[in-house]
Coordinates of C-alpha atoms in Angstrom, one line a residue:
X1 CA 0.0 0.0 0.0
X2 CA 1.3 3.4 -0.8
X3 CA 1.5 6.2 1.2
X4 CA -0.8 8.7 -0.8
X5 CA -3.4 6.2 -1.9
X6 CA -6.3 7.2 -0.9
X7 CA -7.8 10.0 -2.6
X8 CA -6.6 7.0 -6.4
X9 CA -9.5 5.2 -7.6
X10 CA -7.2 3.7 -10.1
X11 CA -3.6 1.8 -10.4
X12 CA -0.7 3.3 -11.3
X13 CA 0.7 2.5 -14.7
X14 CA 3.4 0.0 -14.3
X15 CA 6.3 1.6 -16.2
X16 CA 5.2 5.1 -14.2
X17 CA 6.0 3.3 -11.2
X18 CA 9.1 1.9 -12.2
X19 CA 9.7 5.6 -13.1
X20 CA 8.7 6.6 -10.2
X21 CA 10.3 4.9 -7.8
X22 CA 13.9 5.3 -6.5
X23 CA 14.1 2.5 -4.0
X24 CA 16.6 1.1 -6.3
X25 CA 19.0 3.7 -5.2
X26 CA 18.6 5.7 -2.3
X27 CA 18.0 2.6 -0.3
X28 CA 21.4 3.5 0.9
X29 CA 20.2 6.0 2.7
X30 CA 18.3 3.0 5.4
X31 CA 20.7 4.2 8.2
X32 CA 19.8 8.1 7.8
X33 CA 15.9 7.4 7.5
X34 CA 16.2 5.1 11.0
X35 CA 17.6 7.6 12.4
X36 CA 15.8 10.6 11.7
X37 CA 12.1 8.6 12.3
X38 CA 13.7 7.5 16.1
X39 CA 14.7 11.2 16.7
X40 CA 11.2 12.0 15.6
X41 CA 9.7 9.6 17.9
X42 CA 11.4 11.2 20.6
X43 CA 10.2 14.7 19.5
X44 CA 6.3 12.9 19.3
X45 CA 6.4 11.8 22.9
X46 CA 7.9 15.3 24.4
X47 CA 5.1 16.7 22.6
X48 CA 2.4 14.3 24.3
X49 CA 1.3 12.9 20.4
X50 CA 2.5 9.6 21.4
X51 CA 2.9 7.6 24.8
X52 CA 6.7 6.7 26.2
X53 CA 5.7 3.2 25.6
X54 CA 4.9 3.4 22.0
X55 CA 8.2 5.4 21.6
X56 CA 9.6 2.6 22.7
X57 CA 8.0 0.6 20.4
X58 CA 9.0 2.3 17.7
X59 CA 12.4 2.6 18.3
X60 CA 12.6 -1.2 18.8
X61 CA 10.9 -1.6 15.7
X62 CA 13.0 0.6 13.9
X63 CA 16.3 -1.0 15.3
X64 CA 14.9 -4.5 13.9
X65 CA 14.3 -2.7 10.8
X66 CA 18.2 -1.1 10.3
X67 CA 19.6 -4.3 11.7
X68 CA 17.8 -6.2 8.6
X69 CA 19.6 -3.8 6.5
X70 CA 22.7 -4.4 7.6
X71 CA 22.7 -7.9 7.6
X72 CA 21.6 -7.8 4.1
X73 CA 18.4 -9.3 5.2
X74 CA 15.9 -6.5 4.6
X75 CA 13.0 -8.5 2.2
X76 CA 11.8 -5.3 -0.2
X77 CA 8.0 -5.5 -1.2
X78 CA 6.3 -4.6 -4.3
X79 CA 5.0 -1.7 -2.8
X80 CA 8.4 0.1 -1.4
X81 CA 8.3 3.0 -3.3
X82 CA 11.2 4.6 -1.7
X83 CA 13.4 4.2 1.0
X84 CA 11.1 6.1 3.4
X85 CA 7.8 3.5 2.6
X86 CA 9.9 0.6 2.7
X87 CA 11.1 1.5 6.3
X88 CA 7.7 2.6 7.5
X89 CA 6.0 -0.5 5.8
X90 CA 8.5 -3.0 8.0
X91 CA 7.8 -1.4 10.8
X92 CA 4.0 -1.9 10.8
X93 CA 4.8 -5.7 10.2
X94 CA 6.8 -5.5 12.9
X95 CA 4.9 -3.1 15.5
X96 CA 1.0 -3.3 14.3
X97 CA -0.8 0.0 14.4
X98 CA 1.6 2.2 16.3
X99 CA 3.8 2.5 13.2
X100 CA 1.1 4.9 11.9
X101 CA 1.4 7.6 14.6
X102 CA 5.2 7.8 13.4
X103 CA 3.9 10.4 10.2
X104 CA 2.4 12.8 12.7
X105 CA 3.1 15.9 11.1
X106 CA 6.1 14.6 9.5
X107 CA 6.0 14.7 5.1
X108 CA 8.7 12.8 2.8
X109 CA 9.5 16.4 1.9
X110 CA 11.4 17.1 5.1
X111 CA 11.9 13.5 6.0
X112 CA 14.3 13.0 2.8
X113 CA 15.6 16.8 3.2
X114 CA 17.0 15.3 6.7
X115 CA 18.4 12.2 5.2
X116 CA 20.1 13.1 2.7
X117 CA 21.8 15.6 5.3
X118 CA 22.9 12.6 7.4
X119 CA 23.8 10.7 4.7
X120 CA 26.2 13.2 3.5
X121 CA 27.6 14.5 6.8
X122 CA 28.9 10.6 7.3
X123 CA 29.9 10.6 3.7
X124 CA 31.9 13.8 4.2
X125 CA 33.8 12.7 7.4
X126 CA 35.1 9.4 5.2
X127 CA 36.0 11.3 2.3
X128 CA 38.4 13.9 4.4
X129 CA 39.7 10.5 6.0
X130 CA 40.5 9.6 2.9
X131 CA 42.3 12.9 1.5
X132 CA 44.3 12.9 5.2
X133 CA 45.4 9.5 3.9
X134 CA 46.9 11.0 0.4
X135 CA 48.4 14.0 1.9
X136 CA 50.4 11.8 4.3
X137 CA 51.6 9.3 1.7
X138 CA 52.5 12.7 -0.6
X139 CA 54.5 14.1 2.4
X140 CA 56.1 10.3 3.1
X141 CA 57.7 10.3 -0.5
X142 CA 58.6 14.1 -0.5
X143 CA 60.6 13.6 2.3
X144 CA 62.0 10.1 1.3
X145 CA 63.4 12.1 -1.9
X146 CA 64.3 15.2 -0.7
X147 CA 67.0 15.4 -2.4
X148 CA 66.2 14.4 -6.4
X149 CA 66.4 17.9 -8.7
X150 CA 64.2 17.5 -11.8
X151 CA 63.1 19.9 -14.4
X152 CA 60.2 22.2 -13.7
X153 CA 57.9 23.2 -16.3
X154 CA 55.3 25.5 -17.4
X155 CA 53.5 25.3 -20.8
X156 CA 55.2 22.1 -21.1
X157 CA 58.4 23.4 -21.7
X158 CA 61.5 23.0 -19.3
X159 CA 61.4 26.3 -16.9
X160 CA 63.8 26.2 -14.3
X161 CA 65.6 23.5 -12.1
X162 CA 63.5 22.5 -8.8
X163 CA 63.1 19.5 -6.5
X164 CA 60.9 16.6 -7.4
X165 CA 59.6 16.9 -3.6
X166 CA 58.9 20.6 -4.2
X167 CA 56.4 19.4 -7.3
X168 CA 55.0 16.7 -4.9
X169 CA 54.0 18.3 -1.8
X170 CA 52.2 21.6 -4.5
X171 CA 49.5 18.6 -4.4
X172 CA 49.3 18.1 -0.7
X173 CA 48.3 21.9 -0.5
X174 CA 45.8 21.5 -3.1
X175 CA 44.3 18.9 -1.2
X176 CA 44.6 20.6 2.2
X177 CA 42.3 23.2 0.6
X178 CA 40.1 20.4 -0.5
X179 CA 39.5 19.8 3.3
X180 CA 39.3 23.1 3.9
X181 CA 36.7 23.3 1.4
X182 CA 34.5 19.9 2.8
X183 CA 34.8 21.4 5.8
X184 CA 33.0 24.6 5.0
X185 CA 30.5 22.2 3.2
X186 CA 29.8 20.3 6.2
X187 CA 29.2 23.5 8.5
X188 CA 25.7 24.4 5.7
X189 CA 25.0 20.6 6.0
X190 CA 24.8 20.6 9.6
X191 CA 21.0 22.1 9.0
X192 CA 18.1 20.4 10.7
X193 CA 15.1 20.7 8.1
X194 CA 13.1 18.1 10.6
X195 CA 10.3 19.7 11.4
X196 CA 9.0 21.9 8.1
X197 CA 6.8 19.2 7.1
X198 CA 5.4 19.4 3.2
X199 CA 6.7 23.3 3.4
X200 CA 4.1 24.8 6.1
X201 CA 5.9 23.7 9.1
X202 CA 4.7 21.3 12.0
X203 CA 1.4 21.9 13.7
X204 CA 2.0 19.7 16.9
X205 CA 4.3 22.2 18.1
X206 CA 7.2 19.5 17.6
X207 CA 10.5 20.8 19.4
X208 CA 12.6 21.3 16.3
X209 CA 15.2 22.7 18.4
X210 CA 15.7 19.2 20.4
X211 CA 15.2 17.7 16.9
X212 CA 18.4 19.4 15.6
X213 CA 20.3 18.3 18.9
X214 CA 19.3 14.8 18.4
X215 CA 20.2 14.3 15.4
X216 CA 23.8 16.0 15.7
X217 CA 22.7 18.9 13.3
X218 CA 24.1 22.4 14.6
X219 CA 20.8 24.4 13.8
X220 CA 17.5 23.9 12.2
X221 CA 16.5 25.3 9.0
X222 CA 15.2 28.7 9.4
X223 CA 11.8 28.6 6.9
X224 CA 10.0 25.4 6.2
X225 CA 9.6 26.3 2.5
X226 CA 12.9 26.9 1.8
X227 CA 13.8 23.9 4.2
X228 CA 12.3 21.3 1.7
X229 CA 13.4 23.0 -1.3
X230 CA 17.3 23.7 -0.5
X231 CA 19.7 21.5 -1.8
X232 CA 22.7 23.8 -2.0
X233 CA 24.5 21.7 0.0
X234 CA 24.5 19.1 -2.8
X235 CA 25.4 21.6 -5.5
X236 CA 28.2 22.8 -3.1
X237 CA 29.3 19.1 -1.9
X238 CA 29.2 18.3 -5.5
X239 CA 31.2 22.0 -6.5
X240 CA 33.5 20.2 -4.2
X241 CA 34.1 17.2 -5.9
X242 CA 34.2 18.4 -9.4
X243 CA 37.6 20.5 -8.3
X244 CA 38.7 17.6 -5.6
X245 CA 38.5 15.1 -8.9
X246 CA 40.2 17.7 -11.6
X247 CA 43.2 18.1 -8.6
X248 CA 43.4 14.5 -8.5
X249 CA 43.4 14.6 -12.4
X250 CA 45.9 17.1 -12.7
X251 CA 48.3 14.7 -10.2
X252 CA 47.5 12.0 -13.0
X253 CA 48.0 13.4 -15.7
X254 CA 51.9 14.7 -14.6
X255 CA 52.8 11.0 -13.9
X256 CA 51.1 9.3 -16.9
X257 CA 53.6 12.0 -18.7
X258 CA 56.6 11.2 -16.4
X259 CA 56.0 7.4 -16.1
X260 CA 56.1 7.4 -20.5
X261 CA 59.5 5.7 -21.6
X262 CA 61.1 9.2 -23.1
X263 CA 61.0 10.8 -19.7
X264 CA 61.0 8.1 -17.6
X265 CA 60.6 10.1 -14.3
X266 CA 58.9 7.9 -12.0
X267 CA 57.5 4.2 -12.8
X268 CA 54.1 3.2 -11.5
X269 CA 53.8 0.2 -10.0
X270 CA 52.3 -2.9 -11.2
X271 CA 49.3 -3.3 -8.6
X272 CA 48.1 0.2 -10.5
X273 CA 49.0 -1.2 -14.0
X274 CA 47.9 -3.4 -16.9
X275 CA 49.5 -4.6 -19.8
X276 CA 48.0 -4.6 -23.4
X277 CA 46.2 -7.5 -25.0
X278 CA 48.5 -7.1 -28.2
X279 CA 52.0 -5.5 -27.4
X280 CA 53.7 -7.9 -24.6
X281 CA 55.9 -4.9 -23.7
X282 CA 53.4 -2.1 -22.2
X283 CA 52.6 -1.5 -19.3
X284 CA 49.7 0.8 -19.2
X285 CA 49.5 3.4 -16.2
X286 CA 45.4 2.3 -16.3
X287 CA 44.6 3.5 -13.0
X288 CA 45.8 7.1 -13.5
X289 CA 44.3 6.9 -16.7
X290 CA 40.7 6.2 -15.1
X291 CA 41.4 9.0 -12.5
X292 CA 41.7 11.4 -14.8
X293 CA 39.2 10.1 -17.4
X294 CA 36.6 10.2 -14.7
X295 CA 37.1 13.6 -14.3
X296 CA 33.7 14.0 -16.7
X297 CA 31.4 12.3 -14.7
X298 CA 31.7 14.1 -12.0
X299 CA 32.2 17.1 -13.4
X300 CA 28.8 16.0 -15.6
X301 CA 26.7 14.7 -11.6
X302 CA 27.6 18.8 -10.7
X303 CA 25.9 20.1 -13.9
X304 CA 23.2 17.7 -14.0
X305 CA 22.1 19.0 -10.6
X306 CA 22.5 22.5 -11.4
X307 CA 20.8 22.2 -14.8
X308 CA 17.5 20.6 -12.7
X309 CA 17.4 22.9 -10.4
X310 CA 17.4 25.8 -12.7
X311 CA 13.5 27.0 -12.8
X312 CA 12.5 25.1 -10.0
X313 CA 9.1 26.6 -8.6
X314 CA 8.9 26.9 -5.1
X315 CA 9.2 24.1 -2.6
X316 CA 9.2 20.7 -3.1
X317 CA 8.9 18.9 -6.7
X318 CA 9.6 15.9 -8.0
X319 CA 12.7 16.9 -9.6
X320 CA 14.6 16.9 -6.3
X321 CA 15.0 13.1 -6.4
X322 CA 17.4 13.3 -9.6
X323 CA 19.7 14.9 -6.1
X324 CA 20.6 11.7 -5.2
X325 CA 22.1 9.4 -8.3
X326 CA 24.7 12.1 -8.9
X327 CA 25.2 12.6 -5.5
X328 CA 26.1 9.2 -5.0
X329 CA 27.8 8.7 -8.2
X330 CA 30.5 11.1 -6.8
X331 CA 31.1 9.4 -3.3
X332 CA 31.6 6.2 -4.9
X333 CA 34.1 7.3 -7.2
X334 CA 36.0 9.5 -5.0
X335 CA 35.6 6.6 -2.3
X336 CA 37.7 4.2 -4.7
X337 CA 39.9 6.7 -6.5
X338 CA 41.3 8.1 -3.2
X339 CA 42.4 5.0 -2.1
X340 CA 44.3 4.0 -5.1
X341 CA 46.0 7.5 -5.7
X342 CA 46.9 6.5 -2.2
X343 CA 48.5 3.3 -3.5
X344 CA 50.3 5.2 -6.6
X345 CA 52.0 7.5 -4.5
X346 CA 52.9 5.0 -1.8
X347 CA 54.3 2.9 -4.1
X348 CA 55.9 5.6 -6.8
X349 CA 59.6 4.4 -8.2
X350 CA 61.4 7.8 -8.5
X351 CA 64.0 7.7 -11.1
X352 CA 66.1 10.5 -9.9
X353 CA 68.8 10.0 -12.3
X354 CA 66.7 10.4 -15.4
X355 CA 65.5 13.6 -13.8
X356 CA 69.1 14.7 -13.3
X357 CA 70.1 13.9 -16.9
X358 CA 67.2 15.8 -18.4
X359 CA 67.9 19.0 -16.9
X360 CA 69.9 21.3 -19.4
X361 CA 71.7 24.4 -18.9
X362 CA 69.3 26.6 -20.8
X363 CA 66.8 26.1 -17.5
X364 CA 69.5 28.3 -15.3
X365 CA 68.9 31.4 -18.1
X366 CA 66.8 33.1 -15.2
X367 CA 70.2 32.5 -12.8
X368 CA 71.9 33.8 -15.7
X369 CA 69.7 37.2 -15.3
X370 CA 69.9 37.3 -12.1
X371 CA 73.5 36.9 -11.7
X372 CA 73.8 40.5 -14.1
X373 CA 70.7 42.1 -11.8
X374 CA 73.7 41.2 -8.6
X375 CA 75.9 43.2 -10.6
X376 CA 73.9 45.7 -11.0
X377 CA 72.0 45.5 -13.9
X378 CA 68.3 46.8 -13.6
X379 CA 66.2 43.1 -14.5
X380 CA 64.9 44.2 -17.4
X381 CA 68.1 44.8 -19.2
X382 CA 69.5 41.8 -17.6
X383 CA 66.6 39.8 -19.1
X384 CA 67.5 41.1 -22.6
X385 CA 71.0 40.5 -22.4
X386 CA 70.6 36.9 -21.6
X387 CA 68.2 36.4 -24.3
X388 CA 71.1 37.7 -26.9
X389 CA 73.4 34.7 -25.0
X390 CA 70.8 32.0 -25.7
X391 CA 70.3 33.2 -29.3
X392 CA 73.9 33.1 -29.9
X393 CA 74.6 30.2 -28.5
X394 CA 72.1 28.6 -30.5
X395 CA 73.4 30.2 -33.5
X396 CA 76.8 28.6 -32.4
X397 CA 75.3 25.1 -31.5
X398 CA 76.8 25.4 -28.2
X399 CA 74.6 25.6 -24.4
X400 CA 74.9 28.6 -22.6
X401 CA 77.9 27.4 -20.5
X402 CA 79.7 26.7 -23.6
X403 CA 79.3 30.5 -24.6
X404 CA 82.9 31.5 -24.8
X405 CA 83.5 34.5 -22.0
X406 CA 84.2 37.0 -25.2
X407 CA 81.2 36.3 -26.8
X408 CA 79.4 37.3 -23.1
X409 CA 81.5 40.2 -23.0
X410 CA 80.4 41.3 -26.4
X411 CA 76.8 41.3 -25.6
X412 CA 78.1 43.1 -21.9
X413 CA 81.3 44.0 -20.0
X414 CA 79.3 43.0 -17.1
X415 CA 79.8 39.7 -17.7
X416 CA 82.8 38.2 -15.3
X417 CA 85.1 35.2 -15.8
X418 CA 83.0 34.2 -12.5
X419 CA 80.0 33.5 -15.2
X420 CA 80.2 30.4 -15.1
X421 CA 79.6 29.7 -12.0
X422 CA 76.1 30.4 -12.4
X423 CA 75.7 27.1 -14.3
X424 CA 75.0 24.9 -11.4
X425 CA 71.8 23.2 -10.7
X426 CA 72.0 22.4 -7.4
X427 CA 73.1 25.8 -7.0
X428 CA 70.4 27.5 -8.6
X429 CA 68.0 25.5 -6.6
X430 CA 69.5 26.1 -3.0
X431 CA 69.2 30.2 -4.2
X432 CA 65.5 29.9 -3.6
X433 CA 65.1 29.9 0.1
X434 CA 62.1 32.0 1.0
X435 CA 59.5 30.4 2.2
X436 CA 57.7 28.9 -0.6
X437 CA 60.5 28.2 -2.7
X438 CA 61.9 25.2 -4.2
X439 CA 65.8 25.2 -2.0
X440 CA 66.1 21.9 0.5
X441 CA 66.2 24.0 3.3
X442 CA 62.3 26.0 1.9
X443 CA 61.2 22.4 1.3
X444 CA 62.1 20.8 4.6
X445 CA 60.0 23.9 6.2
X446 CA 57.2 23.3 4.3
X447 CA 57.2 19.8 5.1
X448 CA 57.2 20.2 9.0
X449 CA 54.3 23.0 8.2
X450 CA 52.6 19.6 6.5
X451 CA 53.1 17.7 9.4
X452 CA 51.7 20.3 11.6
X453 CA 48.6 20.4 9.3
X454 CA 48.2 16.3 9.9
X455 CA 48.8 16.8 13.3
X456 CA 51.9 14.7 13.4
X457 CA 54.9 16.9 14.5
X458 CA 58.2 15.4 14.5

């Protein structure tokens, strides 16, 4: 029996229903609904609708019913048209009458509103679990290979010289403001919308307050219309994951690059490899690939939700269950893809002597500028000089450290024999101490500031 039955003569089509019903999927949220109806139970007895003893009922009831769950022995009926029916349909068989009562001023409208909050606030407390577990296995190989210099780049082209743990930890600080982010999400989640009923609010003068406390939420929604209708904590949860998932694409994309065989930078592992079906020799960085080719779908659950809610009249509507599949359809991925990028990292060969023979004097042209702007040399000018020493020494064939001294002196008497000494790389990166920068002694700092960040000073 449905819950809105009564004013049908006739039957619902049976493709309608299988339209309309999303048991299928947001049975996940069993936990969240149990939990919610027992808090309302409580808030039905303080408000003298329903005796202690049938509380008690109920709660039993509804304990039986998240323990069937659990155990994977929940039986669904024919009739469970949503998580919410199927919960309140067990507990009849399982309580008699009494389960009615539990509906007292309470509508879907709110009741999923509050489950889907739950839901999420769980979700949201793994996920940051899980991005605590990726910084620490970034900071972990930055500071196991402190000491490897590769080339940096921007535009794809070599840049200057800087440290391969320097390149590493840029992530962990994405993903701190990841957390940062969830974080903030969590704090508009932590609404109670218990209590607004269909959009009118509660007439039994239900303690919504109490409600909120109950449930863990930190306040309760402030208008019952807007209560039912808001779900900009999704779109924000799911703003969230859209840039959480390009960051970890970004991070994949680098080492598919650097794991290739003509720079052979790093080499993944082969629990996060396959092989090809043809060629015997590949090895195929698949689960980077994945990571960064799933980029779309989440990025697609975000606009999805976005483009539903667009023109939504006021309150609830039907629309607001396509909330949930994309909604979910992010956790999962981000649940698995954390875990693995975990792995990756953990597990990441660093070929530090195949970064050290790609770097090429041309990288330390900046040094080069900067060594005139010590001699005084406004940077500009400096900056112009050295680009008339890389054009000659490519006219010549030669790298910039091959450049005879006259030939620098031609271009500018400020050019010393002491030249030279610029072209160092290890040099060039130890220069670039402030805090930030890419020098041993920069990157160590920033390291301990990591630490501090997990919570595990050294």
């Amino acid at each position: 029996m449905t819950l809105w039955g009564g004013r049908f003569a006739g039957e619902t089509d049976a493709l309608m229903r299988r339209f309309n019903d999303s048991f299928r999927f947001d049975r996940r949220l069993y936990a969240a609904d149990v939990e919610g109806s027992i808090a309302y139970a409580g808030a039905l007895a303080r408000a003298g609708l329903i005796t202690e003893e049938e509380r008690a009922a109920l709660v039993e009831g509804l304990e039986t019913v998240r323990g069937e769950f659990e155990e994977g022995t929940f039986e669904a009926a024919p009739g469970d048209e949503d998580i919410h029916t199927a919960v309140e349909r067990r507990l009849g068989e399982l309580v008699g009458k009494v389960a009615g009562k539990l509906h007292t001023g309470r509508s879907r409208n709110d009741q999923v509103a509050t489950d889907l909050r739950l839901y999420l606030l769980e979700e949201i407390d793994e996920l940051d679990e899980a991005l605590r577990a990726l910084q620490t296995a970034i900071v972990e190989q930055a500071e196991a290979h402190l000491g490897v210099l590769m080339p940096g780049y921007t535009h794809m082209q070599q840049a200057q010289p800087i440290l391969f743990s320097h390149w590493l930890m840029s992530f962990f600080w994405k993903l701190q403001r990841d957390r940062e982010r969830l974080a903030d999400v969590a704090k508009r989640t932590r609404v109670c919308p218990l209590g607004a009923g269909a959009l009118a609010g509660n007439p039994f003068d239900v303690d919504r307050e109490a409600l909120a406390q109950d449930l863990g939420f930190d306040a309760v929604a402030s208008n019952s219309i807007d209560a039912v209708n808001d779900r900009d904590y999704v779109v924000e949860f799911l703003a969230w994951a859209a840039l959480t998932q390009t960051h970890l694409s970004n991070l994949a994309e680098d080492l598919i690059i650097w794991a290739s065989r003509e720079f052979g930078f790093v080499e993944i592992d082969d629990a996060y490899a396959t092989g090809s079906s043809l060629m015997p020799q590949k090895k195929n960085p698949d689960a980077l690939e994945l990571i960064r080719g799933k980029s779309g779908r989440v990025i697609g659950d975000l606009t999805g939700l976005l483009t539903t809610l667009k023109g939504l009249p006021t309150a609830y509507n039907k629309d607001l269950q396509e909330d949930k599949e994309g909604l979910f359809d992010a956790i999962d991925t981000l649940k698995m893809e954390l875990p693995i990028t975990v792995g990756v990292i953990g597990t990441l060969a660093v070929n530090g002597e195949r970064m050290a023979a790609a770097l090429e004097e041309g990288m330390l042209a900046t040094d080069l500028a900067d060594y005139l702007v010590r001699k005084g040399v406004p940077f500009r000018q400096s900056h112009h000089l050295v680009g008339e020493a890389v054009r000659r020494a490519e006219e010549q064939g030669v790298s910039l450290d091959e450049l005879d001294l006259s030939a620098y002196q031609a271009i500018s008497p400020a050019f010393g024999e002491d030249v030279y000494e610029v072209f160092d790389f290890e040099r060039s990166v130890a220069a670039r101490v402030a805090e930030g920068g890419t020098a041993p002694a920069a990157v160590r700092a920033q390291i301990e500031r990591a630490r501090e960040v997990l919570g595990e000073r050294r």
